[in-house]
Amino acid sequence: MIKNEYLRKLYAECAVKNQDEPEFLQAVNLFLKSVDSVVDHLPSLLESGVLPRLLEPERVIIFRVPWVDDGGRVQVNRGYRIQYNSAIGPYKGGLRFDSSVNLSIMKFLSFEQTFKNALTGLPLGGGKGGADFSPAGKSDGEIMRFCQSFISELYRYIGPGIDVPAGDLGVGAREIGYMFGYYKKIVNRFEGAFTGKGISYGGSFARPEATGYGLCYFTEEMLNRYCNESLSGKRVIVSGSGQVGSNAAVKAARLGAKVVAMSDIDGVIYHPNGLETELVHKIKTNRESITLYCPHNPAVQYFAPPAQLWRIPCDVAFPCATQNEIDLAAAKDLVKGGVKVVCEGANMPTTPEAIDYLIDNNILFGPAKAANAGGVAVSGLEMTQNVSAYPWTFNEVDEKLKLIMKNIFKKIDETAKRFNKPENLVFSANITGFLKIYEAMAAQGVV
Ligand code: NDP
Ligand code: 2IT
């Protein structure tokens, strides 16, 4: 419940205006609840008009993506790019290809991205895009033709200094390669208009690993600062074993954790003594089902559907699949199973009721916009390397990533203390990101 009358009215207007956008409204509501606690400390906030501007994306681009499938039939998907906010830098954020993609999901992702990018300390505005196209089950040729058609429209809106897309769910190195190649052909310039590129054509080392590794570095900071502990020896469960989940699992295992369960869209694999995370990573990098792990170890148990994961006893849970995957029932299962830390690798994977339940039960909670910021942070480092035409080594990038994750934790921990909400990182991540954007927007006048 938002207490401040102005904020309540703002939310009510936003809800009327965007009534078919539940995910966007969920993200806005959570954000305004955080602002509610600090509004009295920011006397010029209301008159600056920053908040109503922040609830409206700067630009929404929706376009037709026609392509021809292997059977010679014409298919049509809907493409999106939300250029949400450019107060602190060019629009930056991933592209999601999934059948569930719609305007609400695009808007919530770009809204969240705006605050996340502000937390990285890098000059990155917020954006997101994608299409209601699922790469699963498509041939390489179909994926390439789809990506080329997508870029034949999007190219006119992006570029370095304007808007720099990257990957997200359903978009990895293969899709970025096809999109970058076609972009380069159309504009006839080799430039850093995308991040997440392959190493051979301007990508950064450690970008594929960055979100998952960063999630572990952030979790280490939380455990260390609040419990004087580390990931070593902890039982970890990971949902989703894509770019984020499989790399988080590999890093957690290297830091001494026992990754006891992982999931994909099909189901869950579980072994109380720990899974071979590198093998899961290899299977999923080949785009195969997690069930392929089972023949390697007959002691591994397999469950379906994937939501069974949250019933497995653990110390640390990394939701790394998609939005709202931890609902109240799942949160109750996690608490029953002894979880101590939930750290979000996916964007908004925990429902508001589940977040409240976890926090009320003293579970350490790492919100996505801080905990999964490592991916976009290394995208920012990729942009720097592209401009300077001087690539860094894996270790150089990894060290910078560690430092960025430490700094994000430090900044939001300080904000939590400053506003007397110790350890409430949901609140402090929202407010730390917001204060930076607020200052930039107020300074730039009404634009
Ligand atoms: P990928 O497409 O690489 O992987 C997604 C994984 O989630 C796949 O293993 C997929 O299974 C699995 N999955 C999808 N739905 C479910 C479900 N309902 N239950 C269990 N597993 C499921 O995407 P990413 O790893 O890139 O993205 C995952 C999340 O992380 C998204 O929320 C994204 O927004 C967020 N994120 C991504 C970043 C990035 O840089 N890529 C950065 C920050 C956040 P299957 O393989 O069987 O399809
Ligand atoms: O949600 C995210 O932060 C991403 N998908 C990564 C965005 C990026 O530009 O690297």
Short mmCIF file of C-alpha atoms and ligand atoms in Angstrom, two decimals:
data_model
loop_
_atom_site.label_atom_id
_atom_site.label_comp_id
_atom_site.label_asym_id
_atom_site.label_seq_id
_atom_site.Cartn_x
_atom_site.Cartn_y
_atom_site.Cartn_z
CA MET A 1 0.00 0.00 0.00
CA ILE A 2 1.41 3.38 -1.07
CA LYS A 3 0.83 5.98 1.69
CA ASN A 4 1.75 9.26 0.02
CA GLU A 5 -1.26 10.75 -1.73
CA TYR A 6 0.64 12.13 -4.73
CA LEU A 7 2.31 8.77 -5.37
CA ARG A 8 -0.98 6.93 -4.94
CA LYS A 9 -2.61 9.18 -7.52
CA LEU A 10 0.32 8.75 -9.87
CA TYR A 11 0.03 4.98 -9.64
CA ALA A 12 -3.74 5.06 -10.10
CA GLU A 13 -3.33 7.12 -13.29
CA CYS A 14 -0.61 4.81 -14.54
CA ALA A 15 -2.83 1.78 -13.83
CA VAL A 16 -5.70 3.27 -15.86
CA LYS A 17 -3.42 4.22 -18.73
CA ASN A 18 -1.70 0.84 -18.87
CA GLN A 19 -4.47 -1.46 -17.74
CA ASP A 20 -3.46 -4.36 -19.99
CA GLU A 21 0.11 -4.36 -18.74
CA PRO A 22 0.26 -6.34 -15.46
CA GLU A 23 4.02 -6.92 -15.45
CA PHE A 24 4.74 -3.23 -16.09
CA LEU A 25 2.34 -2.18 -13.34
CA GLN A 26 3.90 -4.73 -10.96
CA ALA A 27 7.35 -3.20 -11.51
CA VAL A 28 6.03 0.37 -11.20
CA ASN A 29 4.14 -0.45 -8.01
CA LEU A 30 7.19 -1.99 -6.34
CA PHE A 31 9.26 1.03 -7.34
CA LEU A 32 6.71 3.57 -6.06
CA LYS A 33 6.45 1.70 -2.74
CA SER A 34 10.18 2.26 -2.31
CA VAL A 35 9.86 5.95 -3.24
CA ASP A 36 7.00 6.21 -0.71
CA SER A 37 9.49 5.68 2.13
CA VAL A 38 11.79 8.52 1.05
CA VAL A 39 9.43 11.07 -0.45
CA ASP A 40 9.55 13.25 2.69
CA HIS A 41 13.35 13.45 2.42
CA LEU A 42 13.19 14.82 -1.14
CA PRO A 43 11.29 18.11 -0.92
CA SER A 44 11.77 19.13 -4.59
CA LEU A 45 10.87 15.70 -6.01
CA LEU A 46 7.21 16.40 -6.60
CA GLU A 47 7.62 19.79 -8.26
CA SER A 48 10.43 18.50 -10.52
CA GLY A 49 7.89 16.37 -12.38
CA VAL A 50 10.48 13.62 -12.69
CA LEU A 51 8.20 10.80 -11.50
CA PRO A 52 5.39 11.13 -14.07
CA ARG A 53 8.06 11.36 -16.77
CA LEU A 54 9.74 8.22 -15.42
CA LEU A 55 6.52 6.25 -15.68
CA GLU A 56 6.32 6.92 -19.43
CA PRO A 57 8.91 5.42 -21.81
CA GLU A 58 10.65 7.99 -24.02
CA ARG A 59 9.81 5.96 -27.13
CA VAL A 60 8.02 2.70 -27.97
CA ILE A 61 8.78 1.13 -31.33
CA ILE A 62 6.59 -1.74 -32.58
CA PHE A 63 7.16 -3.30 -35.96
CA ARG A 64 6.29 -6.18 -38.27
CA VAL A 65 8.85 -8.95 -38.70
CA PRO A 66 7.99 -11.09 -41.74
CA TRP A 67 10.19 -14.09 -42.59
CA VAL A 68 10.03 -17.29 -44.61
CA ASP A 69 10.22 -20.65 -42.83
CA ASP A 70 11.93 -23.79 -44.14
CA GLY A 71 8.66 -24.92 -45.73
CA GLY A 72 8.51 -21.72 -47.82
CA ARG A 73 5.62 -20.30 -45.77
CA VAL A 74 5.52 -16.64 -44.76
CA GLN A 75 5.51 -16.12 -40.99
CA VAL A 76 4.90 -12.83 -39.22
CA ASN A 77 6.04 -11.87 -35.74
CA ARG A 78 5.84 -8.63 -33.80
CA GLY A 79 9.07 -6.81 -32.93
CA TYR A 80 9.58 -4.28 -30.13
CA ARG A 81 12.15 -1.83 -28.89
CA ILE A 82 11.37 0.29 -25.85
CA GLN A 83 13.77 3.22 -25.53
CA TYR A 84 12.83 3.80 -21.94
CA ASN A 85 15.16 6.43 -20.53
CA SER A 86 18.29 8.19 -21.77
CA ALA A 87 18.97 10.51 -18.82
CA ILE A 88 22.37 9.02 -17.99
CA GLY A 89 23.45 7.47 -21.28
CA PRO A 90 22.35 5.86 -24.56
CA TYR A 91 19.53 3.31 -24.33
CA LYS A 92 21.01 -0.04 -23.35
CA GLY A 93 19.44 -3.42 -22.75
CA GLY A 94 18.83 -6.82 -24.22
CA LEU A 95 16.52 -8.34 -26.80
CA ARG A 96 14.22 -11.20 -25.78
CA PHE A 97 12.91 -13.72 -28.30
CA ASP A 98 10.13 -15.77 -26.74
CA SER A 99 6.53 -16.59 -27.61
CA SER A 100 5.40 -14.84 -24.39
CA VAL A 101 6.84 -11.43 -25.39
CA ASN A 102 4.28 -8.59 -25.35
CA LEU A 103 4.21 -4.86 -24.64
CA SER A 104 3.80 -5.32 -20.88
CA ILE A 105 6.83 -7.59 -20.62
CA MET A 106 8.92 -5.27 -22.79
CA LYS A 107 7.94 -2.25 -20.69
CA PHE A 108 8.61 -3.88 -17.33
CA LEU A 109 12.00 -5.11 -18.55
CA SER A 110 13.01 -1.70 -19.89
CA PHE A 111 11.77 0.05 -16.73
CA GLU A 112 13.83 -2.29 -14.54
CA GLN A 113 16.81 -1.96 -16.88
CA THR A 114 16.82 1.82 -16.42
CA PHE A 115 17.47 1.51 -12.66
CA LYS A 116 19.79 -1.47 -13.01
CA ASN A 117 22.00 0.38 -15.47
CA ALA A 118 22.17 3.37 -13.12
CA LEU A 119 23.47 1.07 -10.38
CA THR A 120 26.41 -0.15 -12.50
CA GLY A 121 28.06 3.28 -12.25
CA LEU A 122 28.45 3.30 -16.05
CA PRO A 123 26.82 5.86 -18.41
CA LEU A 124 24.02 3.60 -19.67
CA GLY A 125 20.39 4.54 -20.22
CA GLY A 126 17.62 1.94 -20.17
CA GLY A 127 16.03 0.00 -23.02
CA LYS A 128 14.76 -3.42 -23.96
CA GLY A 129 13.30 -5.13 -26.97
CA GLY A 130 12.54 -8.41 -28.62
CA ALA A 131 9.85 -10.32 -30.44
CA ASP A 132 7.14 -12.91 -29.84
CA PHE A 133 9.32 -15.40 -31.70
CA SER A 134 10.68 -18.50 -30.04
CA PRO A 135 14.00 -19.84 -31.38
CA ALA A 136 13.24 -23.28 -29.85
CA GLY A 137 12.67 -25.86 -32.57
CA LYS A 138 13.67 -23.50 -35.41
CA SER A 139 16.46 -24.34 -37.85
CA ASP A 140 19.60 -22.21 -38.06
CA GLY A 141 18.41 -20.88 -41.41
CA GLU A 142 15.08 -19.84 -39.93
CA ILE A 143 16.78 -18.09 -37.02
CA MET A 144 19.08 -16.24 -39.40
CA ARG A 145 16.24 -15.10 -41.67
CA PHE A 146 14.22 -13.99 -38.67
CA CYS A 147 17.16 -12.02 -37.22
CA GLN A 148 17.84 -10.36 -40.57
CA SER A 149 14.21 -9.31 -40.97
CA PHE A 150 14.14 -8.02 -37.38
CA ILE A 151 17.24 -5.88 -37.99
CA SER A 152 16.09 -4.68 -41.42
CA GLU A 153 13.58 -2.61 -39.42
CA LEU A 154 15.33 -2.02 -36.10
CA TYR A 155 18.63 -0.83 -37.62
CA ARG A 156 17.31 2.70 -38.18
CA TYR A 157 16.70 3.23 -34.44
CA ILE A 158 19.97 1.87 -32.98
CA GLY A 159 23.71 2.53 -33.03
CA PRO A 160 26.55 3.48 -30.70
CA GLY A 161 25.59 6.59 -28.74
CA ILE A 162 21.92 5.97 -29.56
CA ASP A 163 20.77 2.53 -28.49
CA VAL A 164 22.89 -0.59 -28.04
CA PRO A 165 20.98 -3.90 -27.82
CA ALA A 166 22.37 -7.17 -26.44
CA GLY A 167 21.01 -10.63 -25.59
CA ASP A 168 18.36 -11.74 -23.12
CA LEU A 169 16.18 -14.84 -22.89
CA GLY A 170 16.27 -16.66 -26.24
CA VAL A 171 18.97 -14.39 -27.65
CA GLY A 172 22.58 -15.54 -27.33
CA ALA A 173 25.78 -15.35 -29.36
CA ARG A 174 24.21 -16.99 -32.43
CA GLU A 175 21.36 -14.47 -32.70
CA ILE A 176 23.61 -11.48 -31.91
CA GLY A 177 26.00 -12.66 -34.66
CA TYR A 178 23.22 -12.77 -37.27
CA MET A 179 21.84 -9.38 -36.17
CA PHE A 180 25.23 -7.67 -36.03
CA GLY A 181 26.20 -9.06 -39.45
CA TYR A 182 23.04 -7.74 -41.07
CA TYR A 183 23.26 -4.38 -39.28
CA LYS A 184 26.84 -3.95 -40.53
CA LYS A 185 25.77 -4.77 -44.08
CA ILE A 186 22.95 -2.20 -44.06
CA VAL A 187 24.77 0.71 -42.42
CA ASN A 188 28.11 -0.19 -44.02
CA ARG A 189 30.00 0.56 -40.81
CA PHE A 190 31.77 -1.73 -38.36
CA GLU A 191 30.73 -0.26 -35.04
CA GLY A 192 29.69 -1.34 -31.56
CA ALA A 193 25.94 -1.23 -32.12
CA PHE A 194 25.49 -4.51 -30.17
CA THR A 195 27.10 -6.12 -27.16
CA GLY A 196 27.38 -9.82 -26.49
CA LYS A 197 29.21 -10.17 -29.81
CA GLY A 198 31.59 -13.07 -30.54
CA ILE A 199 35.23 -12.53 -29.55
CA SER A 200 36.36 -12.70 -33.19
CA TYR A 201 34.36 -9.60 -34.14
CA GLY A 202 34.58 -7.20 -31.22
CA GLY A 203 32.93 -9.04 -28.33
CA SER A 204 34.24 -8.87 -24.79
CA PHE A 205 35.75 -11.78 -22.95
CA ALA A 206 33.58 -12.83 -19.99
CA ARG A 207 30.36 -11.29 -21.37
CA PRO A 208 28.55 -14.68 -21.60
CA GLU A 209 29.65 -15.51 -18.06
CA ALA A 210 29.14 -12.02 -16.61
CA THR A 211 25.55 -12.16 -15.31
CA GLY A 212 25.98 -15.55 -13.62
CA TYR A 213 29.42 -14.76 -12.23
CA GLY A 214 28.27 -11.32 -11.08
CA LEU A 215 25.31 -12.93 -9.31
CA CYS A 216 27.74 -15.10 -7.32
CA TYR A 217 30.03 -12.15 -6.53
CA PHE A 218 27.03 -10.17 -5.29
CA THR A 219 25.80 -13.11 -3.19
CA GLU A 220 29.28 -13.46 -1.67
CA GLU A 221 29.13 -9.79 -0.65
CA MET A 222 25.72 -10.28 1.00
CA LEU A 223 26.77 -13.43 2.82
CA ASN A 224 30.03 -11.90 3.90
CA ARG A 225 28.65 -8.57 5.10
CA TYR A 226 25.47 -9.81 6.80
CA CYS A 227 26.47 -13.29 8.10
CA ASN A 228 30.27 -13.39 7.92
CA GLU A 229 29.89 -16.40 5.62
CA SER A 230 30.52 -17.31 1.98
CA LEU A 231 29.10 -19.55 -0.76
CA SER A 232 31.60 -22.25 0.15
CA GLY A 233 29.81 -25.34 1.49
CA LYS A 234 26.34 -23.93 0.75
CA ARG A 235 23.66 -26.02 -1.01
CA VAL A 236 22.53 -24.04 -4.05
CA ILE A 237 19.55 -24.50 -6.37
CA VAL A 238 19.33 -22.75 -9.75
CA SER A 239 16.27 -22.35 -11.97
CA GLY A 240 16.90 -21.97 -15.70
CA SER A 241 20.16 -23.26 -17.08
CA GLY A 242 20.67 -20.80 -19.92
CA GLN A 243 23.31 -18.13 -20.16
CA VAL A 244 22.60 -16.78 -16.67
CA GLY A 245 21.73 -19.96 -14.75
CA SER A 246 24.39 -22.30 -16.08
CA ASN A 247 27.17 -19.76 -15.56
CA ALA A 248 25.94 -18.95 -12.05
CA ALA A 249 26.01 -22.68 -11.26
CA VAL A 250 29.54 -23.11 -12.64
CA LYS A 251 30.85 -20.14 -10.65
CA ALA A 252 29.04 -21.16 -7.44
CA ALA A 253 30.61 -24.63 -7.69
CA ARG A 254 34.05 -23.11 -8.28
CA LEU A 255 33.55 -21.01 -5.15
CA GLY A 256 32.99 -24.21 -3.17
CA ALA A 257 29.18 -24.44 -3.18
CA LYS A 258 27.31 -27.68 -3.81
CA VAL A 259 24.84 -27.06 -6.64
CA VAL A 260 22.25 -29.70 -5.75
CA ALA A 261 19.53 -28.91 -8.32
CA MET A 262 19.00 -27.12 -11.63
CA SER A 263 16.08 -26.80 -14.01
CA ASP A 264 15.17 -25.96 -17.58
CA ILE A 265 11.84 -25.67 -19.36
CA ASP A 266 11.41 -29.47 -19.18
CA GLY A 267 12.12 -30.23 -15.51
CA VAL A 268 14.58 -30.47 -12.62
CA ILE A 269 17.70 -32.54 -12.02
CA TYR A 270 18.66 -33.17 -8.39
CA HIS A 271 21.56 -34.79 -6.62
CA PRO A 272 22.08 -34.11 -2.90
CA ASN A 273 25.86 -34.52 -3.29
CA GLY A 274 26.02 -31.86 -6.01
CA LEU A 275 25.74 -31.78 -9.81
CA GLU A 276 28.58 -31.51 -12.32
CA THR A 277 27.81 -27.94 -13.28
CA GLU A 278 30.28 -27.84 -16.20
CA LEU A 279 28.43 -30.77 -17.77
CA VAL A 280 25.05 -29.01 -17.42
CA HIS A 281 26.65 -25.93 -18.96
CA LYS A 282 27.93 -27.99 -21.89
CA ILE A 283 24.57 -29.72 -22.49
CA LYS A 284 22.66 -26.45 -22.38
CA THR A 285 25.21 -24.58 -24.56
CA ASN A 286 24.45 -27.25 -27.17
CA ARG A 287 20.76 -26.31 -26.74
CA GLU A 288 19.80 -29.77 -25.49
CA SER A 289 17.39 -30.80 -22.74
CA ILE A 290 18.64 -31.04 -19.16
CA THR A 291 17.33 -34.64 -19.17
CA LEU A 292 20.48 -35.51 -21.12
CA TYR A 293 22.39 -35.16 -17.86
CA CYS A 294 20.65 -38.17 -16.31
CA PRO A 295 22.44 -40.98 -18.22
CA HIS A 296 25.76 -39.57 -16.93
CA ASN A 297 24.81 -40.32 -13.33
CA PRO A 298 22.13 -42.89 -12.49
CA ALA A 299 21.89 -41.47 -8.93
CA VAL A 300 20.47 -38.18 -10.27
CA GLN A 301 16.73 -37.71 -9.77
CA TYR A 302 14.58 -36.01 -12.38
CA PHE A 303 11.28 -34.20 -11.67
CA ALA A 304 8.80 -32.30 -13.81
CA PRO A 305 7.45 -29.68 -14.06
CA PRO A 306 10.33 -27.26 -13.35
CA ALA A 307 8.47 -25.48 -10.51
CA GLN A 308 9.19 -28.57 -8.35
CA LEU A 309 12.65 -27.06 -7.90
CA TRP A 310 11.56 -24.76 -5.07
CA ARG A 311 10.69 -27.76 -2.87
CA ILE A 312 14.30 -28.93 -2.72
CA PRO A 313 16.06 -28.09 0.57
CA CYS A 314 18.85 -25.55 0.04
CA ASP A 315 20.75 -22.64 1.60
CA VAL A 316 20.83 -20.42 -1.49
CA ALA A 317 18.30 -20.12 -4.33
CA PHE A 318 19.17 -18.48 -7.65
CA PRO A 319 16.03 -17.94 -9.78
CA CYS A 320 17.55 -17.50 -13.26
CA ALA A 321 14.70 -18.36 -15.67
CA THR A 322 11.92 -15.79 -15.99
CA GLN A 323 9.53 -13.32 -14.31
CA ASN A 324 7.27 -14.36 -11.44
CA GLU A 325 8.67 -17.88 -11.22
CA ILE A 326 8.76 -17.69 -7.39
CA ASP A 327 5.20 -17.13 -6.21
CA LEU A 328 3.99 -17.19 -2.61
CA ALA A 329 3.66 -20.99 -2.57
CA ALA A 330 7.21 -21.39 -3.89
CA ALA A 331 8.50 -18.88 -1.31
CA LYS A 332 6.84 -20.92 1.45
CA ASP A 333 8.46 -24.09 0.10
CA LEU A 334 11.85 -22.36 0.05
CA VAL A 335 11.52 -21.21 3.66
CA LYS A 336 10.37 -24.68 4.71
CA GLY A 337 13.44 -26.10 2.95
CA GLY A 338 15.77 -23.91 5.01
CA VAL A 339 16.77 -21.29 2.42
CA LYS A 340 18.89 -18.43 3.83
CA VAL A 341 19.51 -16.37 0.68
CA VAL A 342 17.46 -15.74 -2.47
CA CYS A 343 19.36 -13.81 -5.10
CA GLU A 344 17.67 -12.94 -8.41
CA GLY A 345 19.50 -13.80 -11.63
CA ALA A 346 16.39 -13.40 -13.78
CA ASN A 347 14.46 -10.11 -14.04
CA MET A 348 11.60 -9.82 -11.52
CA PRO A 349 11.46 -13.59 -10.89
CA THR A 350 9.81 -13.13 -7.47
CA THR A 351 6.21 -11.93 -7.06
CA PRO A 352 5.59 -9.03 -4.62
CA GLU A 353 3.80 -11.38 -2.16
CA ALA A 354 6.73 -13.80 -2.29
CA ILE A 355 9.25 -10.98 -1.69
CA ASP A 356 7.29 -9.79 1.36
CA TYR A 357 7.09 -13.34 2.70
CA LEU A 358 10.82 -13.95 2.27
CA ILE A 359 11.79 -10.62 3.87
CA ASP A 360 9.32 -11.16 6.75
CA ASN A 361 11.01 -14.52 7.35
CA ASN A 362 14.45 -12.85 7.52
CA ILE A 363 15.69 -14.36 4.27
CA LEU A 364 18.48 -12.32 2.69
CA PHE A 365 17.05 -11.10 -0.60
CA GLY A 366 19.17 -9.82 -3.51
CA PRO A 367 16.95 -7.96 -6.02
CA ALA A 368 17.53 -8.44 -9.74
CA LYS A 369 18.40 -4.87 -10.61
CA ALA A 370 21.44 -5.12 -8.36
CA ALA A 371 22.24 -8.84 -8.33
CA ASN A 372 22.07 -9.48 -12.10
CA ALA A 373 23.64 -6.18 -13.18
CA GLY A 374 26.93 -7.91 -14.02
CA GLY A 375 25.77 -8.74 -17.55
CA VAL A 376 24.93 -5.23 -18.59
CA ALA A 377 27.99 -3.93 -16.73
CA VAL A 378 30.26 -6.09 -18.89
CA SER A 379 28.23 -4.93 -21.90
CA GLY A 380 29.27 -1.41 -20.84
CA LEU A 381 32.88 -2.62 -20.72
CA GLU A 382 32.42 -4.13 -24.21
CA MET A 383 31.31 -0.69 -25.45
CA THR A 384 34.46 0.88 -23.93
CA GLN A 385 36.66 -1.76 -25.60
CA ASN A 386 34.93 -1.16 -28.95
CA VAL A 387 35.45 2.61 -28.78
CA SER A 388 39.10 2.30 -27.78
CA ALA A 389 39.66 -0.63 -30.18
CA TYR A 390 41.68 -2.28 -27.42
CA PRO A 391 40.37 -5.56 -25.99
CA TRP A 392 40.97 -6.67 -22.41
CA THR A 393 41.78 -10.24 -21.30
CA PHE A 394 39.25 -12.50 -19.57
CA ASN A 395 40.91 -11.85 -16.21
CA GLU A 396 40.97 -8.09 -16.71
CA VAL A 397 37.24 -8.05 -17.45
CA ASP A 398 36.46 -10.48 -14.61
CA GLU A 399 38.38 -8.30 -12.11
CA LYS A 400 36.47 -5.21 -13.24
CA LEU A 401 33.19 -7.15 -12.96
CA LYS A 402 34.06 -8.16 -9.37
CA LEU A 403 34.77 -4.57 -8.47
CA ILE A 404 31.53 -3.34 -10.06
CA MET A 405 29.46 -5.95 -8.14
CA LYS A 406 31.22 -5.05 -4.88
CA ASN A 407 30.51 -1.36 -5.51
CA ILE A 408 26.84 -2.01 -6.30
CA PHE A 409 26.48 -3.91 -3.03
CA LYS A 410 28.35 -1.20 -1.10
CA LYS A 411 26.21 1.61 -2.55
CA ILE A 412 22.88 -0.06 -1.90
CA ASP A 413 23.92 -1.27 1.54
CA GLU A 414 24.78 2.35 2.41
CA THR A 415 21.41 3.59 1.10
CA ALA A 416 19.60 0.94 3.15
CA LYS A 417 21.38 2.15 6.29
CA ARG A 418 20.96 5.83 5.46
CA PHE A 419 17.17 5.45 5.28
CA ASN A 420 17.07 3.14 8.28
CA LYS A 421 16.02 0.02 6.39
CA PRO A 422 19.04 -2.22 7.04
CA GLU A 423 19.35 -5.23 4.74
CA ASN A 424 16.26 -4.24 2.71
CA LEU A 425 18.03 -4.28 -0.62
CA VAL A 426 14.76 -4.25 -2.60
CA PHE A 427 14.12 -0.77 -1.26
CA SER A 428 17.70 0.44 -1.47
CA ALA A 429 18.38 -0.81 -5.03
CA ASN A 430 15.30 1.06 -6.25
CA ILE A 431 16.23 4.24 -4.41
CA THR A 432 19.95 4.23 -5.24
CA GLY A 433 19.22 3.83 -8.95
CA PHE A 434 16.41 6.33 -8.81
CA LEU A 435 18.43 9.06 -7.04
CA LYS A 436 21.01 9.01 -9.82
CA ILE A 437 18.39 9.22 -12.55
CA TYR A 438 16.44 11.86 -10.65
CA GLU A 439 19.51 14.11 -10.42
CA ALA A 440 20.26 13.71 -14.14
CA MET A 441 16.66 14.30 -15.23
CA ALA A 442 16.19 17.31 -12.96
CA ALA A 443 19.45 18.86 -14.28
CA GLN A 444 18.44 18.42 -17.93
CA GLY A 445 15.12 20.28 -17.69
CA VAL A 446 11.74 19.11 -18.89
CA VAL A 447 12.58 16.86 -21.86
P1 NDP B 1 18.46 -18.16 -21.87
O1 NDP B 1 17.52 -18.18 -22.99
O2 NDP B 1 19.91 -18.33 -22.13
O3 NDP B 1 18.06 -19.25 -20.78
C1 NDP B 1 16.81 -19.32 -20.19
C2 NDP B 1 16.74 -20.60 -19.40
O4 NDP B 1 15.56 -20.65 -18.64
C3 NDP B 1 16.74 -21.83 -20.30
O5 NDP B 1 17.50 -22.85 -19.71
C4 NDP B 1 15.24 -22.23 -20.35
O6 NDP B 1 15.04 -23.60 -20.57
C5 NDP B 1 14.87 -21.87 -18.92
N1 NDP B 1 13.46 -21.63 -18.69
C6 NDP B 1 12.59 -20.86 -19.36
N2 NDP B 1 11.40 -20.87 -18.76
C7 NDP B 1 11.53 -21.68 -17.67
C8 NDP B 1 10.66 -22.09 -16.64
N3 NDP B 1 9.40 -21.69 -16.60
N4 NDP B 1 11.16 -22.90 -15.66
C9 NDP B 1 12.43 -23.30 -15.68
N5 NDP B 1 13.29 -22.95 -16.64
C10 NDP B 1 12.84 -22.15 -17.61
O7 NDP B 1 18.17 -16.78 -21.11
P2 NDP B 1 19.13 -16.00 -20.11
O8 NDP B 1 19.85 -16.95 -19.24
O9 NDP B 1 19.88 -15.00 -20.89
O10 NDP B 1 18.04 -15.19 -19.26
C11 NDP B 1 17.39 -15.75 -18.13
C12 NDP B 1 16.85 -14.63 -17.27
O11 NDP B 1 17.92 -13.77 -16.88
C13 NDP B 1 15.81 -13.74 -17.94
O12 NDP B 1 14.90 -13.30 -16.97
C14 NDP B 1 16.65 -12.54 -18.41
O13 NDP B 1 15.86 -11.38 -18.52
C15 NDP B 1 17.63 -12.43 -17.24
N6 NDP B 1 18.88 -11.73 -17.52
C16 NDP B 1 19.64 -12.06 -18.61
C17 NDP B 1 20.83 -11.40 -18.81
C18 NDP B 1 21.72 -11.74 -19.95
O14 NDP B 1 22.74 -11.06 -20.11
N7 NDP B 1 21.45 -12.74 -20.76
C19 NDP B 1 21.29 -10.33 -17.92
C20 NDP B 1 20.43 -10.12 -16.77
C21 NDP B 1 19.28 -10.80 -16.61
P3 NDP B 1 15.31 -24.26 -22.02
O15 NDP B 1 16.80 -24.20 -22.21
O16 NDP B 1 14.84 -25.66 -21.85
O17 NDP B 1 14.55 -23.43 -22.99
O1 2IT B 2 18.56 -7.86 -18.33
C1 2IT B 2 19.70 -7.54 -18.66
O2 2IT B 2 20.42 -6.83 -17.95
C2 2IT B 2 20.22 -8.02 -19.95
N1 2IT B 2 19.54 -8.76 -20.64
C3 2IT B 2 21.57 -7.60 -20.42
C4 2IT B 2 21.49 -6.29 -21.15
C5 2IT B 2 22.75 -5.85 -21.83
O3 2IT B 2 22.65 -4.81 -22.50
O4 2IT B 2 23.79 -6.47 -21.71
#
